[in-house]
Amino acid sequence: FNRKLLSFSWRLKLTSDNLDSQNASPRSFGIDYNNNYFLKDGKPFRYISGSIHYSRVPRYYWKDRLLKMKMAGLDAIQTYVPWNYHEFEPGVYNFSDDRDIEYFLKLANETGLLVILRAGPYICAEWDMGGLPAWLLKKESVILRSSDSDYLAAVDRWMGVLLPKMKPLLYQNGGPIIMVQIENEYGSYFACDYDYLRYLQRLFHHHLGNEVVLFTTDGASKSYLRCGALQGLYATVDFPPGSNVTAAFLSQRGSEPRGPLVNSEFYTGWLDHWGHPHAVVPTERIAKSLDEILARGANVNMYMFIGGTNFAYWNGANMPYASQPTSYDYDAPLSEAGDLTDKYFSLRGVIGRYKHLPEGPIPPTTPKYAYGQVAMQKLGTVAELLSDLSPAGPIKSTYPLTFVQLKQYFGFVLYRTTLPKNYSEPTPLFSPTNGVHDRAYVSVDGVPQGVLERGKSYMINITGTAGANLDVLVENMGRVNYGRYNNDFKGLVSNLSLGQVTLVDWEMYPLDIDSVVSQGLNSRDDESETSGGNPSSYAAPAFYIGRFSIPSGIPDLPQDTFIKFPGWTKGQIWINGFNLGRYWPVRGPQVTLFVPSNILVSSSLNNITVLELEQSPCGIQKCAIEFVDKPVINATLQYGSNTRKLFTKELWLDPL
Ligand SMILES: *[C@@H]1O[C@H](CO)[C@@H](O)[C@H](O)[C@H]1NC(C)=O
Ligand SMILES: *[C@@H]1O[C@H](CO)[C@@H](O)[C@H](O)[C@H]1NC(C)=O
Ligand SMILES: *[C@@H]1O[C@H](CO)[C@@H](O)[C@H](O)[C@H]1NC(C)=O
Ligand SMILES: *[C@@H]1O[C@H](CO)[C@@H](O)[C@H](O)[C@H]1NC(C)=O
Ligand SMILES: *[C@@H]1O[C@H](CO)[C@@H](O)[C@H](O)[C@H]1NC(C)=O
Ligand SMILES: *[C@@H]1O[C@H](CO)[C@@H](O)[C@H](O)[C@H]1NC(C)=O
Ligand SMILES: *[C@@H]1O[C@H](CO)[C@@H](O)[C@H](O)[C@H]1NC(C)=O
Ligand SMILES: *[C@@H]1O[C@H](CO)[C@@H](O)[C@H](O)[C@H]1NC(C)=O
């Protein structure tokens, strides 16, 4: 780091007509290529930043998390914009409540944090389809993240909505955004389409002006930067703790011979997959590398500073297909629930060696409350409740249609056909091409038969009589978010065979569970048969409900809590209509789910709705879920050879 900063011969990027802009405007942000640092208001500037994704933290807690980040000594936050979180159907947008990105950015500004905006269109992020809306797949041959004209038309329309909202929030316009990232790790994608990057560059400048600093991020090696970097977009790199920092930044120098050194994703932890041990990255290793990066005068963004939660269905997946759990704790300095950790204080200590830490108290860890057990009661199976869950009724087709063809992008679809003849002997039901995306719960006339799972369980035997209903409830477990398998169609994406026969004449019921649950699936009085204990290891997918009240006379309730699922297998849970996400304690490593206090009420009973897909404890043992005050996301179950190396993304590029 050249500390002889005061030779003022800098040159602002992209402003050759405009060399005196730092005098013209009191607020400016640019790059000094002569002295290898950023320039903020005409002065040398280096940032220490941390990632927080507003889509993974309830709005209620945004301020708390941002303050904790500020108090750690951060100058800036980095956030992704998940396109599919905002444009659910083509041309239908949502920027309200938890999706109010402008409010989030204003809060950051108010907290004294600058913003590094990763605007997409693709973000990766362990987010469903890397943030791309599934409806892009309506054109089945679409080449995502390329100059494909239909893809670009959709990008154009979306950026025409998003970027004008961001423009007034740019630093030079009085807001917090100092830099805007284009695409994400594009050099890791097969398309290597420079015209696409150039298109995005023009589009972003068109909406945001020419002064804005646009940048890219790629893995710290020549091979990634080759297709990821483009003249006019400032090339930054990402690398994990324990890297050779000199070598990593040398790879950035291969693309940017001059200018500030930037690690845009310095990993404070790592992601999880269901069925693999919880990733843990020791604090000492991170502290040491962070110190090395800062000592060099480089800029850094810690990914994640707080991971948060994949509520509802928002998790992504990697290949060979493995989906990410609901918790995105990431072993980050602030836990999923925003708790201060030893890692937080250690990294704050490292930062304190390089800058003055802000004065004042650090917001404390929020208290957690163990509300205890809540008895659950069976409401009915999916098949029994079908007319409520799928009010529009089925769509019929000879061969199965995908979720996208059914315009059902998330959750569950029930595929139903009838058995063409008697099957008194166990007969294999299978998808010859691994076309069950991603998990199917199979029953015949309500009798559970087993589970098919993408990449894991290709075949089950079934029995039944001619004309019986064969129900295949298919769960979308999250779309692949990285690599060339982004075009991840869901549902039965190929035919199912029963013995020698290809099954035909399907009725497909798109299930609108979220609307039905928030309108009160729980309020039904006609509680149908409770079939009680089922000796087989599967039961037909079914809904269960429970109610609980927040104790009175205890101050500061409701508080955050965690749900445990004693005896439950796999499913989805809602409280007061809020979709908390998937639970799968038997596969792990996540065992409990985070419940933010803002979804709980103390004025009336709280409603819990559970969709259990395999086997509930009801009828066998005490049938309850339990609220506890400590998370368990690191269960040591039997993982076999299912370990994945930390920090290696290459492995996800080609499925085995
Ligand atoms: C928009 O998103 C918010 C926050 O998740 C949600 O509460 C609201 O219902 C959504 N609005 C629509 C029209 O879907
Ligand atoms: C950002 O904060 C500054 C004060 O630090 C204030 O002057 C400015 O108006 C704020 N901008 C926005 C967009 O809220
Ligand atoms: C780190 O990388 C640099 C540049 O490639 C090299 O000179 C140095 O020997 C490496 N250090 C270690 C400890 O491997
Ligand atoms: C199928 O089985 C049922 C009862 O198990 C029997 O009544 C029926 O005749 C059988 N049908 C055929 C086509 O074999
Ligand atoms: C299916 O049934 C066949 C014949 O009864 C048996 O050999 C095979 O092991 C069974 N497969 C499974 C997965 O149960
Ligand atoms: C199912 O099989 C039919 C007949 O072979 C074929 O036309 C159709 O494309 C297949 N459908 C899927 C989804 O693979
Ligand atoms: C719980 O469900 C009942 C019955 O549907 C409803 O009246 C009540 O408003 C719900 N409570 C909350 C907090 O949503
Ligand atoms: C899981 O995490 C908890 C709290 O973070 C810790 O106390 C416990 O030792 C961990 N268990 C395992 C098996 O690593």
Short mmCIF file of N, CA and C in Angstrom, two decimals, residues 61 367-375 547-552 554-563 575 595-602 606 608 625-630:
data_model
loop_
_atom_site.label_atom_id
_atom_site.label_comp_id
_atom_site.label_asym_id
_atom_site.label_seq_id
_atom_site.Cartn_x
_atom_site.Cartn_y
_atom_site.Cartn_z
N TYR A 61 -35.97 -6.56 11.40
CA TYR A 61 -34.62 -6.64 11.98
C TYR A 61 -33.55 -5.96 11.15
N PRO A 367 -32.97 -11.42 22.92
CA PRO A 367 -33.29 -12.57 23.77
C PRO A 367 -34.12 -13.60 23.02
N LYS A 368 -33.98 -14.85 23.40
CA LYS A 368 -34.73 -15.95 22.77
C LYS A 368 -35.61 -16.57 23.85
N TYR A 369 -36.74 -17.10 23.45
CA TYR A 369 -37.65 -17.66 24.44
C TYR A 369 -38.07 -19.07 24.04
N ALA A 370 -38.08 -19.96 25.04
CA ALA A 370 -38.52 -21.34 24.80
C ALA A 370 -40.00 -21.43 25.17
N TYR A 371 -40.88 -21.29 24.19
CA TYR A 371 -42.32 -21.34 24.47
C TYR A 371 -42.78 -22.75 24.80
N GLY A 372 -41.93 -23.72 24.56
CA GLY A 372 -42.25 -25.10 24.93
C GLY A 372 -43.01 -25.85 23.85
N GLN A 373 -43.63 -26.95 24.28
CA GLN A 373 -44.30 -27.83 23.32
C GLN A 373 -45.67 -27.29 22.93
N VAL A 374 -46.02 -27.52 21.68
CA VAL A 374 -47.37 -27.20 21.21
C VAL A 374 -47.94 -28.46 20.58
N ALA A 375 -49.08 -28.89 21.09
CA ALA A 375 -49.71 -30.11 20.57
C ALA A 375 -50.20 -29.86 19.15
N ARG A 547 -52.02 -24.50 17.96
CA ARG A 547 -52.15 -23.10 18.36
C ARG A 547 -51.40 -22.89 19.66
N PHE A 548 -50.85 -21.72 19.82
CA PHE A 548 -50.23 -21.43 21.12
C PHE A 548 -50.32 -19.94 21.40
N SER A 549 -50.30 -19.63 22.70
CA SER A 549 -50.35 -18.22 23.07
C SER A 549 -49.03 -17.83 23.71
N ILE A 550 -48.73 -16.56 23.59
CA ILE A 550 -47.52 -16.01 24.20
C ILE A 550 -47.84 -15.78 25.68
N PRO A 551 -47.02 -16.31 26.60
CA PRO A 551 -47.34 -16.15 28.02
C PRO A 551 -47.47 -14.68 28.41
N SER A 552 -48.38 -14.41 29.30
CA SER A 552 -48.53 -13.02 29.74
C SER A 552 -47.75 -12.83 31.03
N ILE A 554 -44.80 -11.74 31.36
CA ILE A 554 -43.35 -11.75 31.19
C ILE A 554 -42.99 -10.58 30.28
N PRO A 555 -42.10 -9.70 30.71
CA PRO A 555 -41.82 -8.53 29.88
C PRO A 555 -41.13 -8.90 28.57
N ASP A 556 -41.28 -8.03 27.60
CA ASP A 556 -40.56 -8.13 26.32
C ASP A 556 -40.89 -9.37 25.50
N LEU A 557 -42.07 -9.92 25.68
CA LEU A 557 -42.50 -10.99 24.79
C LEU A 557 -43.43 -10.38 23.73
N PRO A 558 -43.55 -10.91 22.54
CA PRO A 558 -42.85 -12.10 22.04
C PRO A 558 -41.37 -11.85 21.73
N GLN A 559 -40.60 -12.90 21.91
CA GLN A 559 -39.20 -12.90 21.54
C GLN A 559 -38.96 -13.95 20.45
N ASP A 560 -37.79 -13.83 19.83
CA ASP A 560 -37.38 -14.83 18.84
C ASP A 560 -37.33 -16.22 19.48
N THR A 561 -37.48 -17.23 18.64
CA THR A 561 -37.41 -18.60 19.15
C THR A 561 -36.98 -19.53 18.02
N PHE A 562 -36.83 -20.80 18.35
CA PHE A 562 -36.45 -21.81 17.36
C PHE A 562 -37.40 -22.99 17.49
N ILE A 563 -37.75 -23.61 16.35
CA ILE A 563 -38.66 -24.76 16.42
C ILE A 563 -37.89 -26.05 16.25
N ILE A 575 -46.13 -20.13 10.37
CA ILE A 575 -46.75 -19.60 11.59
C ILE A 575 -47.49 -18.33 11.20
N VAL A 595 -37.38 -18.65 14.18
CA VAL A 595 -38.67 -17.95 14.15
C VAL A 595 -38.45 -16.52 14.64
N PRO A 596 -38.48 -15.53 13.74
CA PRO A 596 -38.31 -14.15 14.20
C PRO A 596 -39.55 -13.68 14.94
N SER A 597 -39.36 -12.91 15.99
CA SER A 597 -40.47 -12.53 16.87
C SER A 597 -41.55 -11.74 16.14
N ASN A 598 -41.18 -11.05 15.06
CA ASN A 598 -42.15 -10.17 14.41
C ASN A 598 -43.32 -10.91 13.78
N ILE A 599 -43.20 -12.22 13.59
CA ILE A 599 -44.36 -12.93 13.03
C ILE A 599 -45.31 -13.45 14.12
N LEU A 600 -44.91 -13.30 15.38
CA LEU A 600 -45.74 -13.79 16.49
C LEU A 600 -46.64 -12.68 17.02
N VAL A 601 -47.79 -13.06 17.54
CA VAL A 601 -48.69 -12.07 18.14
C VAL A 601 -48.96 -12.46 19.60
N SER A 602 -49.16 -11.42 20.44
CA SER A 602 -49.50 -11.73 21.84
C SER A 602 -50.97 -11.44 22.11
N ASN A 606 -51.55 -17.90 18.26
CA ASN A 606 -50.71 -18.04 17.07
C ASN A 606 -51.03 -19.38 16.42
N ILE A 608 -50.12 -22.45 13.95
CA ILE A 608 -49.03 -23.20 13.31
C ILE A 608 -49.65 -24.15 12.30
N ILE A 625 -44.79 -30.08 18.24
CA ILE A 625 -43.53 -29.44 17.91
C ILE A 625 -43.11 -28.68 19.16
N GLU A 626 -41.86 -28.24 19.20
CA GLU A 626 -41.39 -27.62 20.43
C GLU A 626 -40.59 -26.36 20.13
N PHE A 627 -40.90 -25.30 20.87
CA PHE A 627 -40.13 -24.07 20.74
C PHE A 627 -39.02 -24.05 21.78
N VAL A 628 -37.79 -23.90 21.30
CA VAL A 628 -36.64 -23.91 22.19
C VAL A 628 -35.87 -22.60 22.04
N ASP A 629 -34.94 -22.34 22.95
CA ASP A 629 -34.24 -21.05 22.90
C ASP A 629 -32.83 -21.15 22.32
N LYS A 630 -32.48 -22.32 21.79
CA LYS A 630 -31.16 -22.46 21.16
C LYS A 630 -31.28 -23.17 19.81
#
